[in-house]
Structure formats: structure tokens, C-alpha cells
Amino acid sequence: MYFQKLMTELFKRILDGNKRVQEAACSAFATLEEEACTELVPYLSYILETLVFAFSRYQHKNLLILYDAIGTLADSVGNHLNQESYVQKLMPPLLEKWHSLSDDDKDLFPLLECLSSVATALQSGFLPYAGPVFQRSVRLIEKNLSESVNHSANPEACDPPDKDFMIVALDLLSGLAEGLEGNIEGLVAQSRLLLLLYQCVQDLLAEVRQSSFALLGDLTKACFLHVKPHIASFMPILAENLNPDFISVCNNATWAVGEIAIQLGGEMLSYIPAVIEPLIQIINRPNTPKTLLENTAITIGRLGLVCPESVAQPLQHFIRPWCTSLRNIRDNEEKDSAFRGVCAMIVVNPGGVVQDFIFFCDAVASWINPKPDLKEMFYKILHGFRNQVGDDNWKRFSAQFPQPLREKLTSQYGV
């Protein structure tokens, strides 16, 4: 009741005639969206009517805040936005702005960021609009790369490009790939995107590489058929960028390596030596940010899933931080693939986990609801270890477990 009352009053202010009131109200609503998330779903029709009406009222500065509010709404409610009536309300004013701006207008930045969030949320609902948005994004990247070449060749006559155009275009393409999934395949097939992306991942600006590796990972998930012919070119560059001095670049490169591993399977073997050593260094590095640790652990697990014999050899050098990095993340597909990988590596090299087996036990217990075949893998490893050391030694070993851990392993796995 209070929430609805708050929304009603806030929307009156969003449509106020005073620019400062508009600005404050729209900013306040963006903050509310981040907190409320799916609680906004029942009010989506009313919200969209208000925000779309604001397009006709807002001047330049407040339009930028409006884009942010729409993008945040898409991030907050996700696929709930993908209803025909909502799409028909939202897309026409966004596309009208999209068509009215030239390729060198900096107002494209917030609009492209907004469209990226909308494309990801709408998923297949964005398909009717995807072609022109995809093609213009590719064109922005191509134009920026061409301007870079011209500036390098003739710095006095040619200005350096504003690489923010390239960054937002790369991010929008990531949003399209994530939202459209396999439906983006035809658009990628008819473009030079992979050749352009190969240039982008080598850019000197860290922010360009960061967005480039994110797009590479998203394209790997969405249409690996078109990425695969270029893997031999991309992998050395990915390996070079597994450098935690550039946290965000390293994070996205690490994630992309894991996604490529899942798609390549055993063909990943020739690339393992180049990537496993830097990944082990990252996971053992003091004060590494939590997100990078988690991504690194997931990627090591995925490499172990597809090439267990190769990745299991240095198991003792990363198993403890691997387990502590993943014990606190929620059950999901990435965690599932990573734990399958570590189980495969333990089967190949059981000696590599012996010194740190308590950490493995703790990581296993972090699962709320593992899939039956994964739970069976855990069961076999736990019972194999118990049988190996004998009941008396196991009792002494498990006595050092915290009581909740001991109880969970007993109830779930009978050890």
C-alpha cells in the first residue's frame, strides 16, 4: 500500500514541469528500482507509461537520467519486461532517439548503455529491432578502429578517436548476444565482427579490452560456430591478459577462457600450458578481489573438466584457494561445471588434495542441492578417502570439522 502511494507521488514529480524536480525524481526512481527489483513487476505498465511520456517532456540533460532509469528498470525486472504491450510502449521512443543521433554524437553513450540493458532483458522480444542496432554497433566499432589507424599514420592531420564510442558499442553487442543467444547467429555470420573484435582485444586502452573480452565470452556462449575458427588467434591474447594488475580486464579474460573451454572440450588441451600457470598465480595472490577469485576458480574447474589429466598435475598448488573461493557462491551452472572439473582432477590425482581435504569437504558441504550425478561424484570421493585412511583415522580427521560441517556430511553423504 505504502509502496504504491510512494510510486504515485514519485511519478507525479517525474512529470513535473520544473527541470530540477524532474531530475531529482527520476534519479530517486532509479535508486528505488535497484532496491525494489521484481517488486516493480505489478506496476510495469504504469511505470512505462510514465517514463515514455517523460520522453516528450524532458530536455537534453534530463533525457540522460531518463535513459539511466529505463536501463536500471530493465536490469531490475529482467525478462518480465518481455511482454508485447510493454515492448510496444518502450521501443518506439528509444528507436526514435537512436535514429535522430549521428554516429559522432556523445549522447549515444547513455542511449547505447540503456539499449544494452533493454536487449538483455527483452531476450527474444528484442529480435525485431536487433538487425539495425547490431549493424550500427559494428559500424561504430569499425569507424573507431579506422580513425585509430589514420591517427597513428598521420597524428598531426587526424585527431585520435573517442574510444568511448567503441566501448559502448561493444557493450551493446554483449547485451544483444546475452539476450538473443542463438538468435544472433545470423547477424554475426553476415558481419566482420570477429575480425574487428580481434583488433579490439589488442587495444592499448584497458577499458576497450575489458569490453572486448566480455563480448568474446558472450559470443562464445551464443554462437561458438563463428568464434571457433578464430580461437587460435584469440587464445594467446587471452593468456597475455590474465594479469591481475588490470582487474576488470583480467576478470573478463578469465571468464572468456572458461566459456571457450566448455565449448572446445578436449581440443582445449594445446592451450592449457599458456593459461593454467597465470590462473594458479591469480588464485594464490593475496588480496585478490572476490569476484576475480571466483571467476578464476570456475575457469580452472572448467579447464579440469575438459582436460583433467593436464590440469590435475599441479592440483596441490591451487586446491585450497580453489575451495575457499567457491564455498560461498550459490548453486548455479557455472559452479556445477567447476565442481565436476575438480572431481575429475581428484580422480586423476588424488594425492593432490590429501593435505587440504578438509577444504574440499567444506566446499562440498556448501552445495544446497547438487544434481544427483554430481552428488554421486562427491559421495565416491568422500567414501574413497574414508576407506583409504580407515574408520579410526577418519573419525580423528572429522573430529576437527565444525559441527555443522560434520552433521551435513553425515546426513548428506553418510561419512
Coordinates of C-alpha atoms in Angstrom, one line a residue:
M1 CA 0.0 0.0 0.0
Y2 CA 2.7 2.5 1.0
F3 CA 4.9 1.4 -1.9
Q4 CA 2.1 2.2 -4.4
K5 CA 1.5 5.5 -2.8
L6 CA 5.2 6.4 -3.0
M7 CA 5.3 5.4 -6.7
T8 CA 2.2 7.5 -7.5
E9 CA 3.7 10.6 -5.9
L10 CA 7.2 10.0 -7.4
F11 CA 5.7 9.7 -10.9
K12 CA 3.9 13.0 -10.5
R13 CA 7.2 14.6 -9.8
I14 CA 8.9 12.7 -12.7
L15 CA 6.4 14.5 -15.0
D16 CA 6.7 17.9 -13.2
G17 CA 7.2 21.0 -15.3
N18 CA 10.3 22.0 -13.3
K19 CA 13.5 20.6 -14.7
R20 CA 15.2 20.3 -11.3
V21 CA 12.2 18.4 -9.9
Q22 CA 12.2 16.1 -12.9
E23 CA 16.0 15.4 -12.4
A24 CA 15.6 14.7 -8.6
A25 CA 12.5 12.5 -9.1
C26 CA 14.0 10.5 -12.0
S27 CA 17.3 9.9 -10.0
A28 CA 15.3 8.9 -6.9
F29 CA 13.3 6.4 -9.0
A30 CA 16.5 4.8 -10.4
T31 CA 17.7 4.3 -6.8
L32 CA 14.3 2.8 -5.9
E33 CA 14.5 0.4 -8.9
E34 CA 17.8 -1.0 -7.7
E35 CA 16.3 -1.9 -4.3
A36 CA 12.8 -2.9 -5.4
C37 CA 13.8 -5.2 -8.3
T38 CA 10.9 -7.6 -9.1
E39 CA 8.6 -5.9 -6.7
L40 CA 8.1 -3.4 -9.6
V41 CA 6.6 -6.0 -11.9
P42 CA 3.0 -5.4 -11.0
Y43 CA 3.4 -1.8 -11.8
L44 CA 5.3 -2.1 -15.1
S45 CA 2.5 -0.8 -17.3
Y46 CA 2.1 2.3 -15.2
I47 CA 5.9 2.8 -14.9
L48 CA 6.4 2.5 -18.7
E49 CA 3.6 4.9 -19.5
T50 CA 5.2 7.5 -17.2
L51 CA 8.7 7.1 -18.5
V52 CA 7.7 7.1 -22.1
F53 CA 5.6 10.2 -21.6
A54 CA 8.7 11.8 -20.0
F55 CA 10.4 11.5 -23.4
S56 CA 8.2 14.1 -24.8
R57 CA 8.8 16.5 -21.8
Y58 CA 12.5 16.1 -21.0
Q59 CA 15.3 18.3 -22.3
H60 CA 18.8 17.2 -23.0
K61 CA 20.3 16.8 -19.5
N62 CA 17.3 15.0 -18.0
L63 CA 17.0 12.7 -21.0
L64 CA 20.3 11.2 -20.0
I65 CA 18.9 10.5 -16.5
L66 CA 15.8 9.0 -18.1
Y67 CA 17.9 6.6 -20.1
D68 CA 19.6 5.5 -16.9
A69 CA 16.2 5.0 -15.2
I70 CA 15.0 2.8 -18.1
G71 CA 18.2 0.8 -18.2
T72 CA 18.0 0.2 -14.5
L73 CA 14.4 -0.8 -14.8
A74 CA 15.4 -3.4 -17.4
D75 CA 18.2 -4.7 -15.1
S76 CA 15.9 -4.9 -12.2
V77 CA 12.9 -6.7 -13.7
G78 CA 14.7 -8.7 -16.4
N79 CA 12.6 -10.9 -18.7
H80 CA 9.3 -9.7 -17.0
L81 CA 9.7 -6.8 -19.4
N82 CA 9.3 -9.1 -22.4
Q83 CA 5.6 -8.7 -23.0
E84 CA 4.3 -7.4 -26.3
S85 CA 2.4 -4.5 -24.7
Y86 CA 5.5 -3.4 -22.8
V87 CA 7.8 -3.7 -25.8
Q88 CA 5.4 -1.7 -27.9
K89 CA 5.4 1.1 -25.3
L90 CA 9.1 1.2 -24.7
M91 CA 10.9 0.6 -28.0
P92 CA 9.4 3.4 -30.3
P93 CA 10.7 6.4 -28.3
L94 CA 14.1 4.7 -27.8
L95 CA 14.4 4.0 -31.5
E96 CA 13.3 7.5 -32.4
K97 CA 16.2 8.9 -30.3
W98 CA 18.5 6.2 -31.8
H99 CA 17.7 7.3 -35.3
S100 CA 17.9 11.0 -34.5
L101 CA 21.5 10.9 -33.2
S102 CA 24.6 10.9 -35.5
D103 CA 27.4 8.4 -35.1
D104 CA 29.6 11.0 -33.5
D105 CA 27.1 12.4 -31.1
K106 CA 28.2 11.7 -27.5
D107 CA 24.5 11.4 -26.4
L108 CA 24.8 7.9 -28.0
F109 CA 26.7 6.8 -24.9
P110 CA 23.9 6.7 -22.4
L111 CA 21.4 5.6 -25.1
L112 CA 23.5 2.6 -26.1
E113 CA 24.0 1.7 -22.4
C114 CA 20.3 1.8 -21.9
L115 CA 19.6 -0.3 -25.1
S116 CA 22.2 -2.9 -23.9
S117 CA 20.2 -3.4 -20.6
V118 CA 16.9 -3.5 -22.6
A119 CA 18.1 -6.0 -25.1
T120 CA 19.4 -8.3 -22.4
A121 CA 16.0 -8.1 -20.5
L122 CA 13.8 -8.5 -23.6
Q123 CA 15.7 -11.5 -24.9
S124 CA 13.8 -12.8 -28.0
G125 CA 11.4 -9.8 -27.6
F126 CA 14.3 -7.6 -28.9
L127 CA 14.6 -9.6 -32.1
P128 CA 12.5 -7.4 -34.4
Y129 CA 14.9 -4.4 -33.6
A130 CA 18.1 -6.4 -33.4
G131 CA 19.3 -6.0 -37.1
P132 CA 19.7 -2.3 -37.3
V133 CA 21.0 -2.0 -33.7
F134 CA 23.6 -4.7 -34.4
Q135 CA 24.7 -3.2 -37.7
R136 CA 25.1 0.3 -36.3
S137 CA 27.1 -1.0 -33.3
V138 CA 29.5 -2.9 -35.7
R139 CA 29.8 0.3 -37.8
L140 CA 30.7 2.4 -34.7
I141 CA 33.5 -0.1 -33.9
E142 CA 34.8 -0.2 -37.5
K143 CA 34.7 3.7 -37.7
N144 CA 36.6 4.0 -34.4
L145 CA 39.3 1.4 -35.5
S146 CA 39.7 3.2 -38.8
E147 CA 40.1 6.6 -37.1
S148 CA 42.8 5.0 -34.8
V149 CA 44.8 3.8 -37.9
N150 CA 44.5 7.2 -39.5
H151 CA 45.7 9.0 -36.3
S152 CA 48.7 6.6 -36.0
A153 CA 49.7 7.2 -39.6
N154 CA 49.2 10.9 -39.5
P155 CA 48.8 12.3 -35.9
E156 CA 49.1 15.9 -36.9
A157 CA 46.3 15.8 -39.5
C158 CA 43.9 13.3 -37.8
D159 CA 42.5 13.6 -34.3
P160 CA 42.6 10.5 -32.1
P161 CA 39.2 8.8 -31.9
D162 CA 37.0 8.9 -28.8
K163 CA 37.1 5.3 -27.7
D164 CA 34.1 5.5 -25.6
F165 CA 32.1 5.1 -28.8
M166 CA 33.8 1.7 -29.3
I167 CA 33.3 0.7 -25.7
V168 CA 29.6 1.4 -25.6
A169 CA 29.1 -0.4 -29.0
L170 CA 31.0 -3.5 -27.7
D171 CA 28.8 -3.5 -24.5
L172 CA 25.6 -3.2 -26.6
L173 CA 26.7 -6.1 -28.7
S174 CA 27.3 -8.1 -25.5
G175 CA 23.8 -7.2 -24.4
L176 CA 22.4 -8.4 -27.7
A177 CA 24.4 -11.7 -27.6
E178 CA 23.3 -12.3 -24.0
G179 CA 19.6 -11.5 -24.7
L180 CA 19.2 -13.1 -28.2
E181 CA 21.5 -16.1 -27.5
G182 CA 21.5 -18.3 -30.6
N183 CA 19.3 -15.9 -32.5
I184 CA 22.3 -13.6 -33.0
E185 CA 24.0 -16.2 -35.1
G186 CA 22.7 -14.9 -38.5
L187 CA 23.7 -11.4 -37.7
V188 CA 27.3 -12.4 -36.8
A189 CA 27.5 -14.6 -39.9
Q190 CA 26.8 -11.6 -42.2
S191 CA 29.3 -9.3 -40.4
R192 CA 33.0 -8.7 -39.9
L193 CA 32.5 -8.6 -36.2
L194 CA 35.1 -11.3 -35.2
L195 CA 37.8 -9.7 -37.3
L196 CA 37.1 -6.3 -35.7
L197 CA 37.0 -7.9 -32.3
Y198 CA 40.4 -9.4 -32.9
Q199 CA 41.7 -5.8 -33.2
C200 CA 39.7 -4.6 -30.2
V201 CA 41.2 -7.2 -27.8
Q202 CA 44.7 -5.8 -28.6
D203 CA 43.8 -2.2 -27.9
L204 CA 46.1 -0.3 -25.6
L205 CA 43.2 1.0 -23.6
A206 CA 42.2 -1.4 -20.8
E207 CA 38.5 -0.4 -20.9
V208 CA 38.4 -1.4 -24.6
R209 CA 40.0 -4.8 -23.8
Q210 CA 37.6 -5.3 -20.9
S211 CA 34.5 -4.8 -23.0
S212 CA 36.1 -6.9 -25.9
F213 CA 36.7 -9.9 -23.7
A214 CA 33.2 -9.7 -22.3
L215 CA 31.8 -9.7 -25.9
L216 CA 34.1 -12.6 -26.8
G217 CA 32.7 -14.7 -23.9
D218 CA 29.1 -13.8 -24.8
L219 CA 29.6 -14.7 -28.5
T220 CA 31.3 -18.0 -27.4
K221 CA 28.1 -18.8 -25.5
A222 CA 25.7 -17.6 -28.2
C223 CA 27.3 -18.7 -31.5
F224 CA 30.5 -20.6 -31.0
L225 CA 30.3 -21.8 -34.6
H226 CA 31.6 -18.3 -35.7
V227 CA 34.1 -17.9 -32.9
K228 CA 35.8 -21.3 -33.3
P229 CA 37.7 -20.5 -36.5
H230 CA 39.4 -17.6 -34.7
I231 CA 40.3 -19.4 -31.4
A232 CA 44.0 -19.9 -32.3
S233 CA 44.3 -16.1 -32.8
F234 CA 42.4 -15.1 -29.6
M235 CA 43.9 -17.6 -27.1
P236 CA 47.5 -16.1 -26.9
I237 CA 45.9 -12.6 -26.4
L238 CA 43.6 -14.0 -23.7
A239 CA 46.6 -15.6 -21.9
E240 CA 48.5 -12.3 -22.0
N241 CA 45.6 -10.6 -20.3
L242 CA 45.4 -12.9 -17.4
N243 CA 47.1 -10.1 -15.5
P244 CA 45.5 -9.1 -12.1
D245 CA 47.2 -5.6 -12.4
F246 CA 44.2 -4.8 -14.6
I247 CA 41.4 -6.4 -12.5
S248 CA 38.4 -5.9 -14.8
V249 CA 40.3 -6.9 -18.0
C250 CA 41.7 -10.0 -16.2
N251 CA 38.2 -10.9 -14.9
N252 CA 36.6 -10.8 -18.3
A253 CA 39.5 -12.6 -20.0
T254 CA 39.4 -15.3 -17.3
W255 CA 35.7 -15.8 -17.8
A256 CA 36.1 -15.9 -21.6
V257 CA 38.7 -18.7 -21.3
G258 CA 36.3 -20.8 -19.2
E259 CA 33.5 -20.3 -21.7
I260 CA 35.8 -21.3 -24.6
A261 CA 36.9 -24.4 -22.6
I262 CA 33.3 -25.6 -22.2
Q263 CA 32.8 -25.2 -26.0
L264 CA 36.1 -26.6 -27.2
G265 CA 36.2 -29.6 -24.9
G266 CA 39.3 -31.8 -25.4
E267 CA 40.6 -29.5 -28.1
M268 CA 41.5 -27.0 -25.3
L269 CA 44.5 -29.2 -24.5
S270 CA 47.0 -27.3 -26.6
Y271 CA 46.1 -24.0 -24.8
I272 CA 46.3 -25.3 -21.2
P273 CA 50.0 -24.6 -20.7
A274 CA 49.6 -20.9 -21.6
V275 CA 46.6 -20.2 -19.3
I276 CA 46.9 -22.5 -16.3
E277 CA 50.1 -21.0 -14.8
P278 CA 48.8 -17.4 -14.7
L279 CA 45.4 -18.7 -13.3
I280 CA 47.2 -20.5 -10.5
Q281 CA 49.2 -17.4 -9.7
I282 CA 46.0 -15.3 -9.6
I283 CA 44.1 -17.7 -7.3
N284 CA 47.1 -17.7 -4.8
R285 CA 47.7 -14.0 -5.0
P286 CA 47.0 -12.1 -1.7
N287 CA 44.2 -9.5 -1.7
T288 CA 42.7 -10.6 -5.0
P289 CA 39.1 -9.3 -5.3
K290 CA 36.4 -11.8 -4.5
T291 CA 34.8 -11.7 -8.0
L292 CA 38.2 -12.4 -9.7
L293 CA 38.9 -15.3 -7.3
E294 CA 35.5 -16.8 -8.1
N295 CA 35.9 -16.5 -11.8
T296 CA 39.4 -17.9 -11.7
A297 CA 38.3 -20.9 -9.7
I298 CA 35.4 -21.5 -12.0
T299 CA 37.7 -21.3 -15.1
I300 CA 40.3 -23.7 -13.5
G301 CA 37.5 -26.1 -12.7
R302 CA 36.2 -25.9 -16.3
L303 CA 39.7 -26.5 -17.7
G304 CA 39.9 -29.5 -15.4
L305 CA 36.5 -30.7 -16.7
V306 CA 37.7 -30.8 -20.3
C307 CA 41.4 -31.7 -19.8
P308 CA 41.6 -33.4 -16.4
E309 CA 44.9 -35.2 -16.9
S310 CA 46.7 -32.0 -17.8
V311 CA 45.2 -29.6 -15.2
A312 CA 45.3 -32.1 -12.3
Q313 CA 49.1 -32.2 -12.3
P314 CA 49.5 -29.0 -10.2
L315 CA 46.3 -29.7 -8.2
Q316 CA 48.1 -29.3 -4.8
H317 CA 49.1 -25.8 -5.8
F318 CA 45.6 -24.5 -6.1
I319 CA 43.1 -26.8 -4.4
R320 CA 42.9 -24.9 -1.1
P321 CA 42.2 -21.4 -2.5
W322 CA 40.0 -23.0 -5.2
C323 CA 37.8 -24.5 -2.5
T324 CA 37.7 -21.4 -0.3
S325 CA 36.8 -19.2 -3.4
L326 CA 33.8 -21.2 -4.3
R327 CA 32.4 -22.2 -1.0
N328 CA 30.2 -19.1 -0.7
I329 CA 28.7 -18.8 -4.2
R330 CA 25.2 -20.0 -4.8
D331 CA 24.4 -23.2 -6.7
N332 CA 24.3 -22.5 -10.4
E333 CA 25.5 -23.9 -13.8
E334 CA 29.0 -22.3 -13.6
K335 CA 29.6 -23.7 -10.1
D336 CA 28.3 -27.1 -11.3
S337 CA 30.7 -27.3 -14.2
A338 CA 33.6 -26.2 -12.0
F339 CA 33.0 -28.8 -9.3
R340 CA 32.6 -31.5 -11.9
G341 CA 36.0 -30.4 -13.1
V342 CA 37.6 -30.6 -9.7
C343 CA 36.1 -34.0 -9.1
A344 CA 37.6 -35.2 -12.4
M345 CA 41.0 -33.8 -11.3
I346 CA 40.9 -35.5 -7.9
V347 CA 40.2 -38.9 -9.6
V348 CA 43.3 -38.3 -11.8
N349 CA 45.5 -37.0 -8.9
P350 CA 44.0 -37.9 -5.5
G351 CA 47.3 -37.2 -3.8
G352 CA 47.0 -33.5 -4.8
V353 CA 44.0 -33.0 -2.5
V354 CA 45.2 -35.0 0.6
Q355 CA 46.8 -32.2 2.5
D356 CA 43.8 -29.9 2.0
F357 CA 41.0 -32.4 2.1
I358 CA 39.1 -30.6 4.9
F359 CA 38.7 -27.6 2.5
F360 CA 37.3 -29.9 -0.2
C361 CA 34.8 -31.3 2.4
D362 CA 33.8 -27.8 3.3
A363 CA 33.3 -26.8 -0.3
V364 CA 31.2 -29.9 -1.0
A365 CA 29.0 -29.0 2.0
S366 CA 28.4 -25.5 0.6
W367 CA 26.1 -27.1 -2.0
I368 CA 22.4 -26.7 -1.2
N369 CA 21.1 -29.0 -3.9
P370 CA 23.7 -30.6 -6.2
K371 CA 22.4 -32.6 -9.2
P372 CA 22.2 -36.3 -8.5
D373 CA 25.2 -37.3 -10.6
L374 CA 27.3 -34.6 -9.1
K375 CA 26.3 -35.6 -5.6
E376 CA 27.3 -39.2 -6.6
M377 CA 30.8 -37.9 -7.5
F378 CA 31.1 -36.2 -4.1
Y379 CA 29.9 -39.4 -2.4
K380 CA 32.6 -41.5 -4.2
I381 CA 35.4 -39.1 -3.4
L382 CA 34.4 -38.8 0.3
H383 CA 34.0 -42.5 0.8
G384 CA 37.1 -43.3 -1.2
F385 CA 39.1 -41.0 1.1
R386 CA 37.5 -42.6 4.2
N387 CA 38.2 -46.1 3.0
Q388 CA 41.8 -45.2 2.2
V389 CA 42.6 -43.8 5.7
G390 CA 40.4 -46.2 7.7
D391 CA 37.5 -45.6 10.1
D392 CA 39.6 -44.6 13.1
N393 CA 41.7 -42.1 11.2
W394 CA 38.6 -40.7 9.5
K395 CA 37.0 -40.2 13.0
R396 CA 40.0 -38.3 14.2
F397 CA 40.1 -36.3 11.0
S398 CA 36.4 -35.4 11.0
A399 CA 36.6 -34.5 14.7
Q400 CA 38.3 -31.3 13.7
F401 CA 35.4 -30.3 11.5
P402 CA 33.0 -27.6 12.8
Q403 CA 29.8 -29.3 14.0
P404 CA 27.5 -28.0 11.1
L405 CA 30.0 -29.4 8.6
R406 CA 30.3 -32.8 10.3
E407 CA 26.5 -33.0 10.5
K408 CA 25.9 -32.1 6.9
L409 CA 28.5 -34.6 5.6
T410 CA 27.0 -37.3 7.7
S411 CA 23.4 -36.6 6.7
Q412 CA 24.1 -36.0 3.0
Y413 CA 26.9 -38.4 2.3
G414 CA 27.0 -40.9 5.2
V415 CA 30.6 -40.2 6.2

